[in-house]
Short mmCIF file of C-alpha atoms and ligand atoms in Angstrom, two decimals:
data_model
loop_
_atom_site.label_atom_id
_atom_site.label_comp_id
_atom_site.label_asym_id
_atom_site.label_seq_id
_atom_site.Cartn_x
_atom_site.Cartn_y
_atom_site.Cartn_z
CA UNK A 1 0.00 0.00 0.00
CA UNK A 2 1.43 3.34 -0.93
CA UNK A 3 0.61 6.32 0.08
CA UNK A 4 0.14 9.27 -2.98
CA UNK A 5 -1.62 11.87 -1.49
CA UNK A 6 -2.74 13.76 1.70
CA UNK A 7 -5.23 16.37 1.87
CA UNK A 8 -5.97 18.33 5.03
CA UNK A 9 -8.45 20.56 5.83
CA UNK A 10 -8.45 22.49 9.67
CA UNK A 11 -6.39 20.64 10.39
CA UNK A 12 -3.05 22.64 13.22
CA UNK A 13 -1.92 25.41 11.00
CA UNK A 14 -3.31 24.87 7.79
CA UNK A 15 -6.80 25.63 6.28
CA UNK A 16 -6.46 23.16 3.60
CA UNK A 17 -3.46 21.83 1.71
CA UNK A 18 -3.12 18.75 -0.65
CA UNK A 19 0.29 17.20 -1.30
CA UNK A 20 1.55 14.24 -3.00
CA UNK A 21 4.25 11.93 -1.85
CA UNK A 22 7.23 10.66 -3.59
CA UNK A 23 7.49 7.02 -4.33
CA UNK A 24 10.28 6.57 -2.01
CA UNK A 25 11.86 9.95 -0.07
CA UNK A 26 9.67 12.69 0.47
CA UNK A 27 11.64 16.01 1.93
CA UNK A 28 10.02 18.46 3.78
CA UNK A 29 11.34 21.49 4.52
CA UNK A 30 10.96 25.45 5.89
CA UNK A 31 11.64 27.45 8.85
CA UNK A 32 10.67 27.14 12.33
CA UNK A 33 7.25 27.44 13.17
CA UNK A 34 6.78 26.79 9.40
CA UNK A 35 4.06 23.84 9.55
CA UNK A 36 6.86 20.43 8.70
CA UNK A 37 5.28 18.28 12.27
CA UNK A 38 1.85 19.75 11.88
CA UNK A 39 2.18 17.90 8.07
CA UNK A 40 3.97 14.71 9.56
CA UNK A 41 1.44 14.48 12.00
CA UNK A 42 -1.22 14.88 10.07
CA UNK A 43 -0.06 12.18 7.70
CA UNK A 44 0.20 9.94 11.22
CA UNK A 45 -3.46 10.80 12.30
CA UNK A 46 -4.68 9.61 8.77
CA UNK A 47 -2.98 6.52 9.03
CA UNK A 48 -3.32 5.37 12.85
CA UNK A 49 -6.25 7.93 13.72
CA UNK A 50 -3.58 8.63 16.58
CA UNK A 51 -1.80 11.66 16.90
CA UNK A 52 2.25 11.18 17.65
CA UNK A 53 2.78 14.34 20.04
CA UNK A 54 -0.88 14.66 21.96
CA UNK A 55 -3.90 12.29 22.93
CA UNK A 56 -6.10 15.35 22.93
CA UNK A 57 -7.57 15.40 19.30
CA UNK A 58 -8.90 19.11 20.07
CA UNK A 59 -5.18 20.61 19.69
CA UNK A 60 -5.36 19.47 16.08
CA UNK A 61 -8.19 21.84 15.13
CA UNK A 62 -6.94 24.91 13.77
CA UNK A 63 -7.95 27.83 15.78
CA UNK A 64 -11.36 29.20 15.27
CA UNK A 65 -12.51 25.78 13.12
CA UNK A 66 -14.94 23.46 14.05
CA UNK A 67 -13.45 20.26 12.56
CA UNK A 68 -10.34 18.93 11.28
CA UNK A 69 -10.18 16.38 8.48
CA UNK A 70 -7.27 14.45 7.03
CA UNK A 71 -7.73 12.24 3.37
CA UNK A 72 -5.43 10.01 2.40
CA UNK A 73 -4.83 8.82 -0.96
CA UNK A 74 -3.91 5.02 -1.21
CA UNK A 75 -2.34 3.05 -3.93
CA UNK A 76 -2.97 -0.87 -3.54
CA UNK A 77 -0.91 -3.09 -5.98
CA UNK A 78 -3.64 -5.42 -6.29
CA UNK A 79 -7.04 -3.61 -6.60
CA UNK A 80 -5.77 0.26 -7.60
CA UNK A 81 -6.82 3.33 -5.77
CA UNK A 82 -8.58 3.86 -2.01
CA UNK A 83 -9.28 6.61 0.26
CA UNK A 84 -9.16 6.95 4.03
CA UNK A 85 -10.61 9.64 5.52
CA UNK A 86 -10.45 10.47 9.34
CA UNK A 87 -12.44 13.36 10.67
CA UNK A 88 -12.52 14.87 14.41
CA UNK A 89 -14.83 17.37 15.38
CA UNK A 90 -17.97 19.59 16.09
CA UNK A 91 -20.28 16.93 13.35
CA UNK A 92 -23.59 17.81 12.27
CA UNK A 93 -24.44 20.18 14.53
CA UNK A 94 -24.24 17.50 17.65
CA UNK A 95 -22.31 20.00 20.39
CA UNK A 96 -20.13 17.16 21.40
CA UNK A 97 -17.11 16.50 19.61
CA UNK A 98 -16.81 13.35 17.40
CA UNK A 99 -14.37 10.99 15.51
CA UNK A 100 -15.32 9.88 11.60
CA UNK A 101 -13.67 7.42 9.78
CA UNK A 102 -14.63 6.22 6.28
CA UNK A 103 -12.88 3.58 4.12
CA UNK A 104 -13.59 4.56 -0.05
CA UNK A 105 -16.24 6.37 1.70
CA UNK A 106 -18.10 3.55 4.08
CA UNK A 107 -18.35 4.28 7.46
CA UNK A 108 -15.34 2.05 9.55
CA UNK A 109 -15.89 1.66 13.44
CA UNK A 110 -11.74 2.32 13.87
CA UNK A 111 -8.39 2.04 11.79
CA UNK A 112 -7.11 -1.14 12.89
CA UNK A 113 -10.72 -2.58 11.35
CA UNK A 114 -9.10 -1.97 7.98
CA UNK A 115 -7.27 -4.88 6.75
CA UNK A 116 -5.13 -2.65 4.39
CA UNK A 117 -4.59 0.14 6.25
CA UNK A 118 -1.23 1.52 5.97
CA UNK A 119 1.41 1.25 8.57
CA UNK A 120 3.62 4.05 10.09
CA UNK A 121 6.52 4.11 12.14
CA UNK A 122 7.33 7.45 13.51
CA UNK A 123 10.33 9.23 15.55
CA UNK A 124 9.29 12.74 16.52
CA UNK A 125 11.28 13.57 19.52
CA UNK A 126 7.92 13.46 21.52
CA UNK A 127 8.80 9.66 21.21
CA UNK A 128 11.79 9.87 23.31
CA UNK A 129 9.22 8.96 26.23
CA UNK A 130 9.69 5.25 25.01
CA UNK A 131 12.93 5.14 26.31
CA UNK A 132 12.48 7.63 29.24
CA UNK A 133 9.44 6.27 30.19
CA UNK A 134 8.42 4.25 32.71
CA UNK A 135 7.13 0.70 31.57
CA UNK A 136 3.80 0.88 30.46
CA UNK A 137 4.90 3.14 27.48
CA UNK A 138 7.16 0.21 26.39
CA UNK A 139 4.71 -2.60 26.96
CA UNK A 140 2.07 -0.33 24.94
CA UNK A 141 4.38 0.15 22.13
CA UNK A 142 5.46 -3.49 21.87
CA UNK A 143 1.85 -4.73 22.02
CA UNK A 144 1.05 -1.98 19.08
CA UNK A 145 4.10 -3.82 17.26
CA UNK A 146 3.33 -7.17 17.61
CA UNK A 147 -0.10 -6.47 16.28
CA UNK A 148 1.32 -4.88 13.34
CA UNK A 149 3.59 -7.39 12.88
CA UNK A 150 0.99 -10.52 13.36
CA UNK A 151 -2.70 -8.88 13.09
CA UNK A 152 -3.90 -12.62 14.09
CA UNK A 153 -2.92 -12.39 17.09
CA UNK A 154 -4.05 -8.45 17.71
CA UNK A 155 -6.73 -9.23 20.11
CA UNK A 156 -4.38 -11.48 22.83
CA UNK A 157 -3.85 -8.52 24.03
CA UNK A 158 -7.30 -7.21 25.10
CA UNK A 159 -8.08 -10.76 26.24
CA UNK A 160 -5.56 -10.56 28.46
CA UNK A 161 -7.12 -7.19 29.89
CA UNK A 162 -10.47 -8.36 29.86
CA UNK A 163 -9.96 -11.89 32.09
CA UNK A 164 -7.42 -9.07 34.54
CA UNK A 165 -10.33 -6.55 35.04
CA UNK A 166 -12.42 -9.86 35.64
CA UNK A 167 -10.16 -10.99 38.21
CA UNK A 168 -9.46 -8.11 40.03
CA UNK A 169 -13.03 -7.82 40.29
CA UNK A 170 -13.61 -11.11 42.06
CA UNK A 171 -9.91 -9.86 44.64
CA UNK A 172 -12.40 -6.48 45.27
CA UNK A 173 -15.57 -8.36 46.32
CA UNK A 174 -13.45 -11.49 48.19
CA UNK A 175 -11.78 -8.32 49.98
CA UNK A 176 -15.38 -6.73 50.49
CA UNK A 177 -16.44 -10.26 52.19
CA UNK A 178 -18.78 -10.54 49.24
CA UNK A 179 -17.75 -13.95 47.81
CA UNK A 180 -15.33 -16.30 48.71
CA UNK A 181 -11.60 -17.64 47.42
CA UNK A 182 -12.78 -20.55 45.52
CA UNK A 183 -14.87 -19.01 42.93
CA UNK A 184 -10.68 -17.64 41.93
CA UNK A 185 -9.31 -20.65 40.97
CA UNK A 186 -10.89 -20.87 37.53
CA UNK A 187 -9.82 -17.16 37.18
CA UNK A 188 -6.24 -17.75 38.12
CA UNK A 189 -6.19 -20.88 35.73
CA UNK A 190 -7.78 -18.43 32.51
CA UNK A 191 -6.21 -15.72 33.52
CA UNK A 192 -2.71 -17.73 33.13
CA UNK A 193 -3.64 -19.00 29.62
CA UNK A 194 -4.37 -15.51 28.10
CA UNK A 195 -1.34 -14.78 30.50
CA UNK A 196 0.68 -16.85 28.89
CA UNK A 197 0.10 -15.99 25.17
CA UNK A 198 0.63 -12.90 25.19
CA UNK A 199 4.37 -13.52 26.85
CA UNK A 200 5.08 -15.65 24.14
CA UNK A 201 3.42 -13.08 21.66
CA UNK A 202 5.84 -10.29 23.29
CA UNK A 203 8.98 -12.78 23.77
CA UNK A 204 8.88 -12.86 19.38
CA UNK A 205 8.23 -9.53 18.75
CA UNK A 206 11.29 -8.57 20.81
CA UNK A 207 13.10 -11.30 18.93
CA UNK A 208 12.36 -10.01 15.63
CA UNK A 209 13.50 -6.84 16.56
CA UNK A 210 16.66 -6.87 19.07
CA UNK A 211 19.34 -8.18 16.27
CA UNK A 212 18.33 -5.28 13.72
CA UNK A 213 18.23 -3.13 17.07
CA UNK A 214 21.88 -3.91 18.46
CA UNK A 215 23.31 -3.91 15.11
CA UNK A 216 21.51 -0.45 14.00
CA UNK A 217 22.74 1.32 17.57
CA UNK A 218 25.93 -0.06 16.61
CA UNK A 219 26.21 1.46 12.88
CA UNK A 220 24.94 4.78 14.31
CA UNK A 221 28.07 5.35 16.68
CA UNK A 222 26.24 4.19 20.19
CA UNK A 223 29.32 3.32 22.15
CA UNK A 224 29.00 -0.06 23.97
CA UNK A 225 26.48 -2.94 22.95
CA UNK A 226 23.14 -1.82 23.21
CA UNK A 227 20.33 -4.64 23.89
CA UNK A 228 16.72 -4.47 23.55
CA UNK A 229 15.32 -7.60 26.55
CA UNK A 230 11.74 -8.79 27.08
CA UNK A 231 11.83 -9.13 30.83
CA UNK A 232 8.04 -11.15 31.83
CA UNK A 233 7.39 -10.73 35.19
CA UNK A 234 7.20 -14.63 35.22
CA UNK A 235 9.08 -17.64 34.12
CA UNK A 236 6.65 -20.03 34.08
CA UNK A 237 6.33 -22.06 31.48
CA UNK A 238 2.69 -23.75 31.58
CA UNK A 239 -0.25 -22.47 32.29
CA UNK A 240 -0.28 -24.77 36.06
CA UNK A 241 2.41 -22.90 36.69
CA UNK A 242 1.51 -19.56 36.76
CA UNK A 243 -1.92 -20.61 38.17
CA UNK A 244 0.11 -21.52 41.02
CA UNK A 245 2.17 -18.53 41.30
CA UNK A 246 -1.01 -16.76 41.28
CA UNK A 247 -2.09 -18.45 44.23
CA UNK A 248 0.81 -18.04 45.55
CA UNK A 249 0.48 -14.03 45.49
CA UNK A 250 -3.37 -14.44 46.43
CA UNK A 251 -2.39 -12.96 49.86
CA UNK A 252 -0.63 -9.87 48.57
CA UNK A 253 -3.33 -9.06 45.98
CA UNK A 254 -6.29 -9.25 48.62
CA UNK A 255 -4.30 -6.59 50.44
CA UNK A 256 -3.40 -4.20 47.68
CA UNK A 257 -6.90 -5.05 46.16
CA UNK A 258 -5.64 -6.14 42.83
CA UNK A 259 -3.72 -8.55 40.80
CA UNK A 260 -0.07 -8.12 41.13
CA UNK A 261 1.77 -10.69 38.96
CA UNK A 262 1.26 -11.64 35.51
CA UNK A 263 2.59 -9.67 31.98
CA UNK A 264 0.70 -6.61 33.15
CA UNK A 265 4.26 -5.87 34.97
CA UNK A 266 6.67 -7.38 32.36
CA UNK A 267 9.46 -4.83 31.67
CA UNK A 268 11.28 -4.33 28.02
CA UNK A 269 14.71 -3.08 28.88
CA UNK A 270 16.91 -1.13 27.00
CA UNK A 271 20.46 -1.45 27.99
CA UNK A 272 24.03 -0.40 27.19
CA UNK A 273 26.47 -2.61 28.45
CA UNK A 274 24.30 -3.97 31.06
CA UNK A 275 22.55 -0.94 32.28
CA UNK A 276 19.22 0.86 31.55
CA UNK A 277 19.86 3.43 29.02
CA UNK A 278 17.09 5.70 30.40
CA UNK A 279 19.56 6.03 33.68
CA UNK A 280 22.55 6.21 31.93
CA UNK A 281 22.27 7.51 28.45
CA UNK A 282 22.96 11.05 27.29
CA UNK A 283 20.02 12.74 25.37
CA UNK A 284 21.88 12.22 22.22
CA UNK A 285 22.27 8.49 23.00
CA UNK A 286 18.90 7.95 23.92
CA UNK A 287 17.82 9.46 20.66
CA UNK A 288 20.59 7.28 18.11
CA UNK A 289 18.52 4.24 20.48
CA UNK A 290 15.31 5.37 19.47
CA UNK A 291 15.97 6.00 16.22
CA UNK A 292 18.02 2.65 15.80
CA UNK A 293 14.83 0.97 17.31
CA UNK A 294 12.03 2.13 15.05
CA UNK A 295 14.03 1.19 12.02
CA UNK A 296 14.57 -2.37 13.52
CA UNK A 297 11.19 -2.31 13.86
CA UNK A 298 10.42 -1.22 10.26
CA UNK A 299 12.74 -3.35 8.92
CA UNK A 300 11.05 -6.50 11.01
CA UNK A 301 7.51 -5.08 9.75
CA UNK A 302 8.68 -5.12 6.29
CA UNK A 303 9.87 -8.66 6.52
CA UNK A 304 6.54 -9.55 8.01
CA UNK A 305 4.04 -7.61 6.34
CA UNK A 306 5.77 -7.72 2.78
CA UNK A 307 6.09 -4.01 3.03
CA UNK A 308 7.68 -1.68 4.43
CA UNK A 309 6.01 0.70 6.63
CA UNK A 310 6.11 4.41 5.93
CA UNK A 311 8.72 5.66 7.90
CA UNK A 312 8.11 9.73 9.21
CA UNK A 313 11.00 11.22 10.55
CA UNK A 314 10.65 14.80 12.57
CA UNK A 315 13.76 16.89 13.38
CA UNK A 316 16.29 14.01 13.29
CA UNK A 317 18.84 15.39 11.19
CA UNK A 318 20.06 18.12 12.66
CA UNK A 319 21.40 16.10 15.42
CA UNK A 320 23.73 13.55 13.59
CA UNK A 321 26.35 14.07 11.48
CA UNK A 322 27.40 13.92 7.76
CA UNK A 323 27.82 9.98 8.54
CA UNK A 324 24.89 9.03 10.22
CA UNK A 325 22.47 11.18 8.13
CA UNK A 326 24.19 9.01 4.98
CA UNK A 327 23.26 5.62 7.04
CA UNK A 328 20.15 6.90 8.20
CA UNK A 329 19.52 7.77 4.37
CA UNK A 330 20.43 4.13 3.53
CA UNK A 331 19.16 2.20 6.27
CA UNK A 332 15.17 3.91 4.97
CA UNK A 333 16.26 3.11 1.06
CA UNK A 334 17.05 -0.26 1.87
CA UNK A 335 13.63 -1.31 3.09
CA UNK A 336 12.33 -0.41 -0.35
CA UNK A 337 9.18 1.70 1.15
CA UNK A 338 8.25 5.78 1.71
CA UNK A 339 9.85 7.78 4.24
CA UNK A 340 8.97 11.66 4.96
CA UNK A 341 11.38 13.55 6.78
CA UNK A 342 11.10 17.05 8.09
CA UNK A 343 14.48 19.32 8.27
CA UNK A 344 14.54 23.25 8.67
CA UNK A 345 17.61 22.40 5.91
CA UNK A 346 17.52 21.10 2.60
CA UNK A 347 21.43 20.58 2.76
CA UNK A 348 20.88 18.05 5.56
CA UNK A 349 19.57 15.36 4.14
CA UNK A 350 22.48 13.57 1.30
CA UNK A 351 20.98 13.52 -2.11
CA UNK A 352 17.97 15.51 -1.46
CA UNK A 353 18.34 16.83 -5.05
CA UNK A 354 18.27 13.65 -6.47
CA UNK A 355 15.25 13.08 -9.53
CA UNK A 356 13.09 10.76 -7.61
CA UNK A 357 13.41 12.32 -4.14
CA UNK A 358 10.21 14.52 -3.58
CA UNK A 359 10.95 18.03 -1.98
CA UNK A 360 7.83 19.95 -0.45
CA UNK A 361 8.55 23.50 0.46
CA UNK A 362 6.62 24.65 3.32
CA UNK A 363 6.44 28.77 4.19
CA UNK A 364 3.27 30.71 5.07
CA UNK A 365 0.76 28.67 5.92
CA UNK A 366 1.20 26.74 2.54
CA UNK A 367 3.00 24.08 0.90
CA UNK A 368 4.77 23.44 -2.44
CA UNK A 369 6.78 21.22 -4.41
CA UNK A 370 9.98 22.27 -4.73
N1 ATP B 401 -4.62 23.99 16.35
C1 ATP B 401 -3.83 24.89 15.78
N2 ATP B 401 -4.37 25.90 15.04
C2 ATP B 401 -3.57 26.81 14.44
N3 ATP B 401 -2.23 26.82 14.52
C3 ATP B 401 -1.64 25.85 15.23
C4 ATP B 401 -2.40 24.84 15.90
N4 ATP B 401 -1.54 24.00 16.53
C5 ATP B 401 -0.32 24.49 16.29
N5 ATP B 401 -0.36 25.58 15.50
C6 ATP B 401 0.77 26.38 15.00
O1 ATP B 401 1.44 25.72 13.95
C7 ATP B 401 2.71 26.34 13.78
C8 ATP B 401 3.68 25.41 13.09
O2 ATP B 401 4.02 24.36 13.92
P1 ATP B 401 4.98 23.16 13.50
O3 ATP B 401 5.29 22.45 14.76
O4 ATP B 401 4.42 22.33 12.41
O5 ATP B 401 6.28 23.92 12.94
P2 ATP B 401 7.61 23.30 12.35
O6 ATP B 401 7.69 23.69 10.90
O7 ATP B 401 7.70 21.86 12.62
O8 ATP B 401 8.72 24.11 13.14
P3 ATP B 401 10.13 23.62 13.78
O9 ATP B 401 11.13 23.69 12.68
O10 ATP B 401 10.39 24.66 14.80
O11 ATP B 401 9.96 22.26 14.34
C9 ATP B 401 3.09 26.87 15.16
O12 ATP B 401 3.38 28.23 15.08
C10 ATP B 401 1.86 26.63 16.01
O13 ATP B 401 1.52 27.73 16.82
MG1 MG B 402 8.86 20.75 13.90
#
């Protein structure tokens, strides 16, 4: 699935603006304050509905609007052209604010429903969190990945939730005196299958990813060997098992009033020579690990999917040298998909001025290809 065109309308800083994307590199560039993220993430909302810098869809109305709407243009190599639309707004007159999606123009309940949809991966140093962050940012991420990577298995995920909340339930009303511990035991024992899947689900994902990762950090000058480890919270290896560890904990989760083991507390570490990067790693470190894992992740998506994702790149250049910028260039050409990357400077990005590298000039509210 490629992506031709975008067209945006209220949406940040722009009233409406259509642009089309190169086949391969797309270059956007302009001064500060110019419009390049509000573009890169309005290409993100179209794809994933999800913004990469805020959760609050309101901040992407331009001031004064009532709506903001993003089209994409699709190219399928199979069955030719498609739109995706995703609106957010004042709709209809209804006072509340609402969320539209339409697939060649049918109503679709959300993004993932669409089998075709395309996939992004994005590094906008809002992202910087994933390393930074505490572990429920990584967890999030990799559960996002693994779904992208295997859509069969997308929903292991929210099974998983589902039989938790259902558990912890049952710990609130054994605590309130309302039933009693044996009504748990056929919790513990499905809440250790679903458990248990989605460890294994997380244990390839990581796999699939930590070679390109280590290798990648490597290339891009990260001193040391960098790892990227799944780290469940258990080690059990059949479903008895963890049913029993679950017992086991029984008495510490009646006094905290919720579940306390299981893959809701697994950890995905990423380390440098042993120790946490988010402890020990400068800013620019953490940034050359960021960027080294979202193009291990690309790279396993394109491997797994048949195609490589489209890769959008905010205010990365600036911060690595001739070099890296040249691997960085190479590393995106060699997964044979789009990439769009935003630069206040042309001259940053090695063979921008190449024939099939697409340049869109962006000044004044408006953009242009140039
Ligand atoms: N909802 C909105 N309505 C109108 N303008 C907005 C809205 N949200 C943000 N803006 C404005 O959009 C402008 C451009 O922002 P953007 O982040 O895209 O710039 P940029 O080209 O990426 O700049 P830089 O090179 O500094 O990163 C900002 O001046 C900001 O105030
Ligand atoms: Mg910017």
């Amino acid at each position: 699935m490629r992506l031709r065109s975008v067209e945006l309308r209220d949406f940040r800083s722009y009233e409406t603006a259509t642009v089309d994307l190169g086949p391969s590199l797309t270059v956007v560039h302009g001064p500060n304050g110019a419009g390049k993220s509000n573009l890169l993430e309005a290409i993100c909302f179209g794809c994933t509905t999800r913004s990469p810098r805020t959760r609050n869809d309101r901040e992407l109305i331009r001031f004064g609007a009532d709506a903001a709407r993003v089209s994409l243009s699709l190219l399928d190599d199979r069955d030719g052209e498609h739109t995706l639309t995703v609106g957010f707004g004042v709709m209809d007159g209804d006072a509340g604010l609402q969320r539209r999606i339409r697939f060649d123009g049918a109503p679709v309940e959300r993004a993932s429903a669409i089998p075709d949809r395309p996939l992004v991966v994005v590094f906008v140093p809002d992202r910087l969190e994933l390393i930074n962050g505490g572990p429920a940012i990584r967890r999030d991420h990799l559960d996002h990945l693994l779904a992208a990577l295997w859509p069969a298995r997308a929903a292991h995920r929210s099974e998983y939730s589902r039989a938790l909340a259902q558990r912890n339930a049952l710990i609130a009303r054994i605590r309130a005196g309302s039933s009693s511990d044996s009504a748990l035991e056929s919790w513990n024992l499905e809440l250790a299958r679903h458990a248990l899947r989605l460890c294994a689900d997380r244990a390839a994902a990581v796999e699939a990813v930590s070679a390109g990762f280590t290798a990648r950090c490597g290339a891009l000058g990260l001193a040391g060997e960098a790892v990227l480890e799944y780290r469940p919270r258990t080690r059990a290896g059949t479903v008895q098992e963890l049913a029993e560890e679950l017992r086991q904990r029984l008495a510490a989760d009646l006094q905290r009033g919720y579940s306390t083991h299981g893959p809701h507390r697994d950890e995905i570490a990423i380390l440098r020579d042993g120790r946490p990067l988010r402890a020990y790693g400068s800013q620019g470190e953490r940034r050359l690990a960021l960027l080294a894992l979202l193009l291990s992740e690309r790279a396993a998506l394109a491997q797994a999917r048949g195609c490589a994702p489209l890769a959008l790149l905010d205010d990365v250049m600036s911060e690595l040298d001739e070099e890296r910028r040249r691997l960085l260039l190479s590393d995106l050409a060699a997964a044979d998909g789009q990439s769009v990357i935003a630069t206040t400077d042309l001259a940053h990005v090695p063979g921008a001025d190449a024939e099939d590298v697409r340049r869109l000039r962006v000044a004044g509210g408006a953009i242009e290809a140039r």
